[in-house]
Amino acid sequence: MRLTIHHPRAGIMSGSSPPATVLGWNVQATRHQPFSLASTVFGVSRQSGRLSMRSRIHSQLLGIQNTPSFSAGKKFQLDDLIEAQQFDREILADIFEVAREMEKVEKNSPRSQVLKGYLMATLFYEPSTRTRLSFESAMKRLGGEVLTTENAREFSSAAKGETLEDTIRTVEGYSDIIVMRHFESGAAKRAAATAEVPVINAGDGPGQHPTQALLDVYTIEREIGKLDGIKVALVGDLANGRTVRSLAYLLAKYQDVKIYFVSPDVVKMKDDIKDYLTSKGVQWEESADLMEVASKCDVLYQTRIQRERFGERIDLYEEARGKYIVDHDVLNVMQNHAVVMHPLPRLDEITVDVDADPRAAYFRQAKNGLYIRMALLKLLLVGW
């Protein structure tokens, strides 16, 4: 087992004893400093990646074998997860390798306790079902604990006028990692600049949603069997959809990818994404013909028209909604190997009868979010 970490915190009580089932690590200092004695009791050299004698003995007591169990042993390069541009192909492949291992983690096994003694704070200023619950499930499935607020915009001191920076400085004192969703684009960057613990962007307004993009690309690889040479249609609210923006950034990492943008005029993909794709040599095309595009694509990625982004312009929302719907007519022109994906929740943009088709991958996609987020929490907190 080779372990390398950036954030060797094993508890929130300075000077507390390390949890009996968690290894500690002695690593080079980063901006996220050790917070308890757990980081000095069982040493691992970051340079060599080899377990010390104490760690070997401790591993044997836990029944953990000194054989690779999660990855090939490269160090994790990131302190925070804020935007899709942070990743390159190598990092993506490594994260996906860990995620595949997470699919095999069994309840009450030693690997299910790798985050015992760690606390994750979920700070959500916007509603969430899948993202919030999958992060909390991921933390608990690896032995960690969760501090949560369901609607921080209304039920936290933000309602009293507290700044985001003050909230982050407070919450980091209670936790080892912060997962945050916010209604403002760029809020995650502000949080990461303030915090001394890792910050994960769980969606920042119309900005980005990098962990959703990771699970989307992971799902495409699992469903289609490759990431190079694929054709992907991004459909629906492309102007306000943070998921499609982050996904476009990640797809640009791969070779011979073509992206189709299919959306009502009022919610077209913004020029910054188009310019980025062009700069990376990625082919893209805008189309108003969903049927034609569906017949060509490996992945049809549908999204809902987001009413909450239109403010008082309900007329624009009504103009956009219902224009592109995936139903059996669309399925009939799709290739047999192709899949329909959706970040969820859906309204009426995918009809319910599509669910029975094996090409409907969106619930498998949602489940993959658990494994990706288990992998990310492990990598940020205890490394490979």
Tab-separated table of C-alpha atoms in Angstrom:
chain	number	residue	atom	x	y	z
A	1	MET	CA	0.000	0.000	0.000
A	2	ARG	CA	1.444	3.356	-1.025
A	3	LEU	CA	-0.026	6.434	0.595
A	4	THR	CA	0.626	10.108	-0.075
A	5	ILE	CA	-1.437	12.954	1.291
A	6	HIS	CA	-1.813	16.710	1.287
A	7	HIS	CA	-4.103	17.006	4.287
A	8	PRO	CA	-2.989	14.686	7.089
A	9	ARG	CA	-5.759	15.637	9.488
A	10	ALA	CA	-7.320	12.802	11.426
A	11	GLY	CA	-9.549	14.705	13.820
A	12	ILE	CA	-10.621	18.150	14.863
A	13	MET	CA	-9.273	18.089	18.412
A	14	SER	CA	-5.707	19.348	18.557
A	15	GLY	CA	-3.628	16.965	20.612
A	16	SER	CA	-6.211	14.193	20.519
A	17	SER	CA	-5.200	10.579	20.203
A	18	PRO	CA	-5.381	9.060	16.716
A	19	PRO	CA	-8.365	6.835	15.966
A	20	ALA	CA	-7.493	3.191	16.496
A	21	THR	CA	-8.366	2.238	12.950
A	22	VAL	CA	-6.826	5.156	11.064
A	23	LEU	CA	-3.207	5.377	9.943
A	24	GLY	CA	-1.424	8.684	10.493
A	25	TRP	CA	1.017	10.196	8.025
A	26	ASN	CA	4.025	12.445	8.312
A	27	VAL	CA	4.260	14.518	5.164
A	28	GLN	CA	5.698	17.746	3.847
A	29	ALA	CA	3.781	20.799	4.967
A	30	THR	CA	1.155	22.324	2.709
A	31	ARG	CA	-1.231	25.209	3.303
A	32	HIS	CA	-3.525	22.637	4.962
A	33	GLN	CA	-1.561	21.961	8.115
A	34	PRO	CA	-1.864	18.880	10.336
A	35	PHE	CA	-4.432	19.406	13.069
A	36	SER	CA	-3.839	16.474	15.413
A	37	LEU	CA	-1.203	14.090	16.699
A	38	ALA	CA	-2.480	11.414	14.322
A	39	SER	CA	-0.241	12.828	11.616
A	40	THR	CA	2.950	12.054	13.572
A	41	VAL	CA	2.315	8.703	15.207
A	42	PHE	CA	2.548	6.376	12.223
A	43	GLY	CA	4.975	7.844	9.695
A	44	VAL	CA	4.929	7.527	5.913
A	45	SER	CA	7.649	9.125	3.848
A	46	ARG	CA	6.068	11.260	1.132
A	47	GLN	CA	9.243	11.010	-0.940
A	48	SER	CA	9.516	7.243	-0.897
A	49	GLY	CA	5.837	6.427	-0.380
A	50	ARG	CA	6.845	3.471	1.769
A	51	LEU	CA	5.181	2.560	5.016
A	52	SER	CA	7.286	2.903	8.153
A	53	MET	CA	7.721	-0.058	10.477
A	54	ARG	CA	5.103	1.324	12.856
A	55	SER	CA	2.657	1.678	9.981
A	56	ARG	CA	3.329	-1.875	8.825
A	57	ILE	CA	2.632	-3.179	12.329
A	58	HIS	CA	-0.488	-1.030	12.581
A	59	SER	CA	-1.668	-2.221	9.162
A	60	GLN	CA	-1.205	-5.834	10.190
A	61	LEU	CA	-3.240	-5.238	13.344
A	62	LEU	CA	-6.012	-3.870	11.131
A	63	GLY	CA	-5.775	-6.736	8.702
A	64	ILE	CA	-4.598	-4.450	5.884
A	65	GLN	CA	-2.135	-6.036	3.488
A	66	ASN	CA	0.874	-4.102	2.150
A	67	THR	CA	-0.254	-4.543	-1.419
A	68	PRO	CA	-1.717	-1.950	-3.785
A	69	SER	CA	-5.411	-1.592	-3.019
A	70	PHE	CA	-6.530	1.752	-4.403
A	71	SER	CA	-4.097	3.078	-7.014
A	72	ALA	CA	-0.685	2.782	-8.642
A	73	GLY	CA	0.873	5.004	-5.984
A	74	LYS	CA	1.232	8.422	-7.599
A	75	LYS	CA	0.622	11.391	-5.315
A	76	PHE	CA	-2.573	13.366	-5.636
A	77	GLN	CA	-1.734	16.791	-6.987
A	78	LEU	CA	-4.736	18.897	-5.963
A	79	ASP	CA	-5.492	20.697	-2.693
A	80	ASP	CA	-9.063	21.655	-3.610
A	81	LEU	CA	-11.565	20.751	-6.331
A	82	ILE	CA	-12.943	23.972	-7.755
A	83	GLU	CA	-13.156	23.748	-11.548
A	84	ALA	CA	-12.800	21.208	-14.334
A	85	GLN	CA	-9.741	22.938	-15.770
A	86	GLN	CA	-7.711	21.611	-12.844
A	87	PHE	CA	-7.657	18.094	-14.269
A	88	ASP	CA	-5.511	16.539	-16.957
A	89	ARG	CA	-5.912	13.103	-18.504
A	90	GLU	CA	-3.473	11.492	-16.088
A	91	ILE	CA	-5.298	12.798	-13.020
A	92	LEU	CA	-8.646	11.767	-14.504
A	93	ALA	CA	-7.431	8.236	-15.201
A	94	ASP	CA	-6.077	7.948	-11.663
A	95	ILE	CA	-9.308	9.199	-10.088
A	96	PHE	CA	-11.311	6.738	-12.175
A	97	GLU	CA	-9.025	3.899	-11.079
A	98	VAL	CA	-9.692	4.748	-7.437
A	99	ALA	CA	-13.428	5.042	-8.152
A	100	ARG	CA	-13.449	1.527	-9.617
A	101	GLU	CA	-11.827	0.284	-6.433
A	102	MET	CA	-14.451	2.113	-4.397
A	103	GLU	CA	-17.149	0.091	-6.132
A	104	LYS	CA	-15.623	-2.958	-4.424
A	105	VAL	CA	-15.457	-1.575	-0.880
A	106	GLU	CA	-17.491	-3.832	1.394
A	107	LYS	CA	-19.277	-2.795	4.566
A	108	ASN	CA	-17.262	-3.263	7.777
A	109	SER	CA	-14.073	-4.060	5.838
A	110	PRO	CA	-10.787	-2.301	6.715
A	111	ARG	CA	-11.071	-0.184	3.582
A	112	SER	CA	-14.513	1.003	4.688
A	113	GLN	CA	-12.837	2.689	7.688
A	114	VAL	CA	-10.153	4.638	5.832
A	115	LEU	CA	-11.752	7.987	6.793
A	116	LYS	CA	-12.644	7.113	10.362
A	117	GLY	CA	-11.955	10.113	12.585
A	118	TYR	CA	-12.499	12.659	9.804
A	119	LEU	CA	-15.381	15.124	9.638
A	120	MET	CA	-16.878	16.544	6.439
A	121	ALA	CA	-19.006	19.691	6.462
A	122	THR	CA	-21.606	20.024	3.698
A	123	LEU	CA	-22.490	23.679	3.265
A	124	PHE	CA	-25.294	23.972	0.714
A	125	TYR	CA	-26.804	27.364	-0.113
A	126	GLU	CA	-28.955	25.855	-2.877
A	127	PRO	CA	-31.222	22.791	-2.901
A	128	SER	CA	-29.648	19.427	-3.656
A	129	THR	CA	-30.613	15.779	-3.477
A	130	ARG	CA	-28.071	13.654	-5.348
A	131	THR	CA	-24.957	15.756	-4.784
A	132	ARG	CA	-25.468	16.333	-1.082
A	133	LEU	CA	-26.641	12.819	-0.247
A	134	SER	CA	-23.987	11.124	-2.369
A	135	PHE	CA	-21.220	13.128	-0.664
A	136	GLU	CA	-22.638	12.320	2.764
A	137	SER	CA	-23.078	8.661	1.848
A	138	ALA	CA	-19.533	8.563	0.449
A	139	MET	CA	-18.089	9.944	3.669
A	140	LYS	CA	-20.030	7.541	5.872
A	141	ARG	CA	-19.255	4.525	3.666
A	142	LEU	CA	-15.572	5.204	4.292
A	143	GLY	CA	-16.004	5.543	8.049
A	144	GLY	CA	-16.151	9.334	8.303
A	145	GLU	CA	-18.707	11.614	9.891
A	146	VAL	CA	-20.793	14.471	8.505
A	147	LEU	CA	-21.790	17.934	9.683
A	148	THR	CA	-24.503	19.367	7.483
A	149	THR	CA	-26.827	22.272	6.900
A	150	GLU	CA	-29.612	21.650	4.423
A	151	ASN	CA	-30.280	25.237	3.354
A	152	ALA	CA	-27.411	27.451	4.425
A	153	ARG	CA	-28.843	30.442	2.603
A	154	GLU	CA	-31.858	30.459	4.904
A	155	PHE	CA	-30.834	28.503	7.992
A	156	SER	CA	-27.290	29.733	8.628
A	157	SER	CA	-25.791	33.044	9.688
A	158	ALA	CA	-25.754	34.037	6.016
A	159	ALA	CA	-29.375	35.012	6.634
A	160	LYS	CA	-28.050	37.493	9.209
A	161	GLY	CA	-25.580	38.980	6.746
A	162	GLU	CA	-22.455	36.970	7.573
A	163	THR	CA	-19.921	36.952	4.747
A	164	LEU	CA	-18.977	33.729	2.987
A	165	GLU	CA	-15.380	34.157	4.151
A	166	ASP	CA	-16.404	34.380	7.819
A	167	THR	CA	-18.634	31.326	7.448
A	168	ILE	CA	-15.791	29.319	5.896
A	169	ARG	CA	-13.335	30.357	8.629
A	170	THR	CA	-15.837	29.197	11.219
A	171	VAL	CA	-16.845	25.915	9.602
A	172	GLU	CA	-13.263	24.842	8.902
A	173	GLY	CA	-12.708	24.904	12.646
A	174	TYR	CA	-15.272	22.134	12.997
A	175	SER	CA	-14.301	19.930	10.050
A	176	ASP	CA	-11.519	18.427	7.960
A	177	ILE	CA	-13.030	19.127	4.538
A	178	ILE	CA	-15.806	21.385	3.234
A	179	VAL	CA	-18.184	20.513	0.407
A	180	MET	CA	-20.000	23.656	-0.688
A	181	ARG	CA	-22.805	24.535	-3.098
A	182	HIS	CA	-23.472	28.218	-3.618
A	183	PHE	CA	-25.761	30.373	-5.732
A	184	GLU	CA	-22.950	32.674	-6.912
A	185	SER	CA	-20.477	31.794	-9.643
A	186	GLY	CA	-16.954	32.019	-8.242
A	187	ALA	CA	-17.982	31.407	-4.621
A	188	ALA	CA	-16.011	28.154	-4.460
A	189	LYS	CA	-12.802	29.960	-5.423
A	190	ARG	CA	-13.404	32.474	-2.660
A	191	ALA	CA	-13.966	29.679	-0.168
A	192	ALA	CA	-10.810	27.834	-1.209
A	193	ALA	CA	-8.755	31.018	-0.953
A	194	THR	CA	-10.001	31.454	2.614
A	195	ALA	CA	-9.956	27.900	3.965
A	196	GLU	CA	-7.064	25.965	5.436
A	197	VAL	CA	-8.865	22.675	4.789
A	198	PRO	CA	-9.748	21.232	1.378
A	199	VAL	CA	-12.792	22.709	-0.361
A	200	ILE	CA	-14.872	20.859	-2.956
A	201	ASN	CA	-17.107	22.831	-5.286
A	202	ALA	CA	-20.491	21.096	-5.375
A	203	GLY	CA	-21.854	23.690	-7.803
A	204	ASP	CA	-21.525	27.475	-7.833
A	205	GLY	CA	-24.539	29.093	-9.449
A	206	PRO	CA	-24.244	29.021	-13.246
A	207	GLY	CA	-20.475	28.536	-12.946
A	208	GLN	CA	-19.210	24.964	-12.639
A	209	HIS	CA	-19.941	21.587	-11.078
A	210	PRO	CA	-16.645	19.679	-11.385
A	211	THR	CA	-17.566	16.549	-9.442
A	212	GLN	CA	-20.655	16.109	-11.628
A	213	ALA	CA	-18.423	16.374	-14.694
A	214	LEU	CA	-16.101	13.745	-13.230
A	215	LEU	CA	-18.927	11.291	-12.674
A	216	ASP	CA	-20.290	12.092	-16.140
A	217	VAL	CA	-17.005	11.273	-17.858
A	218	TYR	CA	-16.613	8.199	-15.659
A	219	THR	CA	-20.097	7.083	-16.717
A	220	ILE	CA	-19.352	7.669	-20.406
A	221	GLU	CA	-16.235	5.521	-20.154
A	222	ARG	CA	-18.159	2.780	-18.331
A	223	GLU	CA	-21.086	2.857	-20.756
A	224	ILE	CA	-19.381	3.466	-24.122
A	225	GLY	CA	-16.015	1.878	-23.342
A	226	LYS	CA	-13.892	4.789	-24.515
A	227	LEU	CA	-13.475	8.552	-24.269
A	228	ASP	CA	-11.430	9.297	-27.373
A	229	GLY	CA	-13.277	9.546	-30.669
A	230	ILE	CA	-16.773	10.030	-29.230
A	231	LYS	CA	-19.615	12.320	-30.250
A	232	VAL	CA	-21.580	13.990	-27.478
A	233	ALA	CA	-24.757	16.059	-27.726
A	234	LEU	CA	-25.330	18.602	-24.956
A	235	VAL	CA	-29.025	19.445	-24.928
A	236	GLY	CA	-31.229	21.913	-23.050
A	237	ASP	CA	-30.202	24.844	-20.872
A	238	LEU	CA	-26.611	25.351	-21.962
A	239	ALA	CA	-26.363	28.986	-20.863
A	240	ASN	CA	-27.177	28.364	-17.205
A	241	GLY	CA	-26.220	24.709	-16.846
A	242	ARG	CA	-23.037	24.401	-14.792
A	243	THR	CA	-22.918	20.653	-15.476
A	244	VAL	CA	-22.565	21.042	-19.246
A	245	ARG	CA	-19.925	23.730	-18.860
A	246	SER	CA	-17.752	21.530	-16.654
A	247	LEU	CA	-18.359	18.503	-18.883
A	248	ALA	CA	-17.250	20.446	-21.972
A	249	TYR	CA	-13.995	21.357	-20.228
A	250	LEU	CA	-13.296	17.698	-19.399
A	251	LEU	CA	-14.241	16.344	-22.816
A	252	ALA	CA	-11.636	18.694	-24.298
A	253	LYS	CA	-8.955	16.546	-22.650
A	254	TYR	CA	-9.650	13.698	-25.066
A	255	GLN	CA	-8.808	13.143	-28.723
A	256	ASP	CA	-11.151	13.364	-31.718
A	257	VAL	CA	-14.162	14.385	-29.635
A	258	LYS	CA	-17.026	16.240	-31.297
A	259	ILE	CA	-19.627	18.136	-29.291
A	260	TYR	CA	-23.054	19.176	-30.536
A	261	PHE	CA	-24.917	22.014	-28.798
A	262	VAL	CA	-28.697	21.684	-29.062
A	263	SER	CA	-30.659	24.339	-27.192
A	264	PRO	CA	-33.343	27.011	-27.490
A	265	ASP	CA	-31.964	30.369	-28.637
A	266	VAL	CA	-32.387	32.002	-25.226
A	267	VAL	CA	-30.143	29.446	-23.472
A	268	LYS	CA	-27.365	28.775	-25.978
A	269	MET	CA	-23.892	27.765	-24.843
A	270	LYS	CA	-21.828	30.816	-23.925
A	271	ASP	CA	-18.923	31.956	-26.053
A	272	ASP	CA	-16.273	31.292	-23.405
A	273	ILE	CA	-16.869	27.534	-23.693
A	274	LYS	CA	-16.927	27.634	-27.489
A	275	ASP	CA	-13.695	29.627	-27.554
A	276	TYR	CA	-12.069	27.215	-25.120
A	277	LEU	CA	-13.023	24.192	-27.210
A	278	THR	CA	-11.739	25.872	-30.356
A	279	SER	CA	-8.436	26.687	-28.644
A	280	LYS	CA	-8.062	23.002	-27.738
A	281	GLY	CA	-8.846	21.812	-31.244
A	282	VAL	CA	-12.195	20.266	-30.265
A	283	GLN	CA	-14.846	20.181	-32.971
A	284	TRP	CA	-18.199	21.648	-31.982
A	285	GLU	CA	-21.383	22.440	-33.817
A	286	GLU	CA	-24.634	24.151	-32.937
A	287	SER	CA	-27.821	22.526	-34.197
A	288	ALA	CA	-31.565	22.991	-33.848
A	289	ASP	CA	-32.340	19.446	-35.037
A	290	LEU	CA	-32.334	17.058	-32.074
A	291	MET	CA	-33.354	14.048	-34.174
A	292	GLU	CA	-30.471	14.455	-36.604
A	293	VAL	CA	-27.923	14.952	-33.826
A	294	ALA	CA	-29.306	12.017	-31.807
A	295	SER	CA	-28.740	9.702	-34.768
A	296	LYS	CA	-25.033	10.576	-34.851
A	297	CYS	CA	-24.089	10.645	-31.179
A	298	ASP	CA	-22.648	8.177	-28.709
A	299	VAL	CA	-23.983	10.223	-25.782
A	300	LEU	CA	-27.106	12.358	-25.624
A	301	TYR	CA	-26.725	14.499	-22.504
A	302	GLN	CA	-30.066	16.101	-21.713
A	303	THR	CA	-30.563	18.883	-19.138
A	304	ARG	CA	-33.597	20.673	-17.741
A	305	ILE	CA	-34.423	24.302	-18.431
A	306	GLN	CA	-33.596	25.944	-15.091
A	307	ARG	CA	-36.415	28.228	-14.094
A	308	GLU	CA	-34.493	29.486	-11.054
A	309	ARG	CA	-31.930	31.141	-13.377
A	310	PHE	CA	-34.502	33.270	-15.216
A	311	GLY	CA	-35.500	35.502	-12.307
A	312	GLU	CA	-38.638	37.408	-13.233
A	313	ARG	CA	-38.303	36.682	-16.971
A	314	ILE	CA	-40.837	33.863	-16.915
A	315	ASP	CA	-41.643	34.627	-20.551
A	316	LEU	CA	-38.128	33.537	-21.549
A	317	TYR	CA	-38.440	30.408	-19.442
A	318	GLU	CA	-41.720	29.474	-21.120
A	319	GLU	CA	-40.108	30.117	-24.507
A	320	ALA	CA	-37.320	27.666	-23.746
A	321	ARG	CA	-39.037	24.830	-21.870
A	322	GLY	CA	-40.455	21.843	-23.692
A	323	LYS	CA	-38.678	22.533	-26.972
A	324	TYR	CA	-36.372	19.513	-26.880
A	325	ILE	CA	-37.790	16.355	-25.307
A	326	VAL	CA	-36.197	12.911	-25.354
A	327	ASP	CA	-38.888	10.317	-25.978
A	328	HIS	CA	-39.265	7.050	-27.891
A	329	ASP	CA	-39.078	8.880	-31.201
A	330	VAL	CA	-35.605	10.062	-30.272
A	331	LEU	CA	-34.620	6.622	-29.004
A	332	ASN	CA	-35.682	5.117	-32.323
A	333	VAL	CA	-33.079	7.111	-34.246
A	334	MET	CA	-30.273	6.586	-31.717
A	335	GLN	CA	-27.599	3.975	-32.251
A	336	ASN	CA	-27.833	0.769	-30.238
A	337	HIS	CA	-24.661	1.451	-28.261
A	338	ALA	CA	-25.545	5.087	-27.506
A	339	VAL	CA	-26.793	6.259	-24.108
A	340	VAL	CA	-29.028	8.974	-22.708
A	341	MET	CA	-27.600	10.832	-19.721
A	342	HIS	CA	-29.019	13.546	-17.461
A	343	PRO	CA	-27.555	15.184	-14.314
A	344	LEU	CA	-31.059	15.141	-12.741
A	345	PRO	CA	-33.502	16.233	-11.524
A	346	ARG	CA	-35.614	15.955	-14.646
A	347	LEU	CA	-38.978	17.518	-15.266
A	348	ASP	CA	-40.537	16.675	-18.612
A	349	GLU	CA	-37.448	16.809	-20.843
A	350	ILE	CA	-37.131	12.990	-20.752
A	351	THR	CA	-40.398	11.087	-20.805
A	352	VAL	CA	-40.831	8.458	-18.111
A	353	ASP	CA	-41.273	5.618	-20.614
A	354	VAL	CA	-37.659	6.115	-21.721
A	355	ASP	CA	-36.521	4.758	-18.325
A	356	ALA	CA	-37.141	1.155	-19.366
A	357	ASP	CA	-34.775	1.373	-22.328
A	358	PRO	CA	-31.291	-0.023	-21.532
A	359	ARG	CA	-29.771	3.048	-23.140
A	360	ALA	CA	-31.241	5.207	-20.367
A	361	ALA	CA	-28.113	5.604	-18.237
A	362	TYR	CA	-29.073	8.477	-15.944
A	363	PHE	CA	-29.802	6.463	-12.815
A	364	ARG	CA	-26.601	4.453	-13.295
A	365	GLN	CA	-24.923	7.828	-13.774
A	366	ALA	CA	-26.293	9.041	-10.432
A	367	LYS	CA	-25.015	5.920	-8.674
A	368	ASN	CA	-21.558	6.460	-10.140
A	369	GLY	CA	-21.548	9.772	-8.301
A	370	LEU	CA	-21.176	7.866	-5.053
A	371	TYR	CA	-18.004	6.087	-6.187
A	372	ILE	CA	-16.435	9.206	-7.669
A	373	ARG	CA	-17.087	11.155	-4.484
A	374	MET	CA	-15.760	8.347	-2.297
A	375	ALA	CA	-12.595	8.461	-4.376
A	376	LEU	CA	-12.273	12.242	-4.134
A	377	LEU	CA	-12.774	12.348	-0.368
A	378	LYS	CA	-10.177	9.648	0.137
A	379	LEU	CA	-7.665	11.316	-2.174
A	380	LEU	CA	-8.026	14.764	-0.637
A	381	LEU	CA	-7.929	13.566	2.957
A	382	VAL	CA	-5.492	10.639	3.009
A	383	GLY	CA	-4.033	10.407	-0.492
A	384	TRP	CA	-3.438	7.319	-2.589
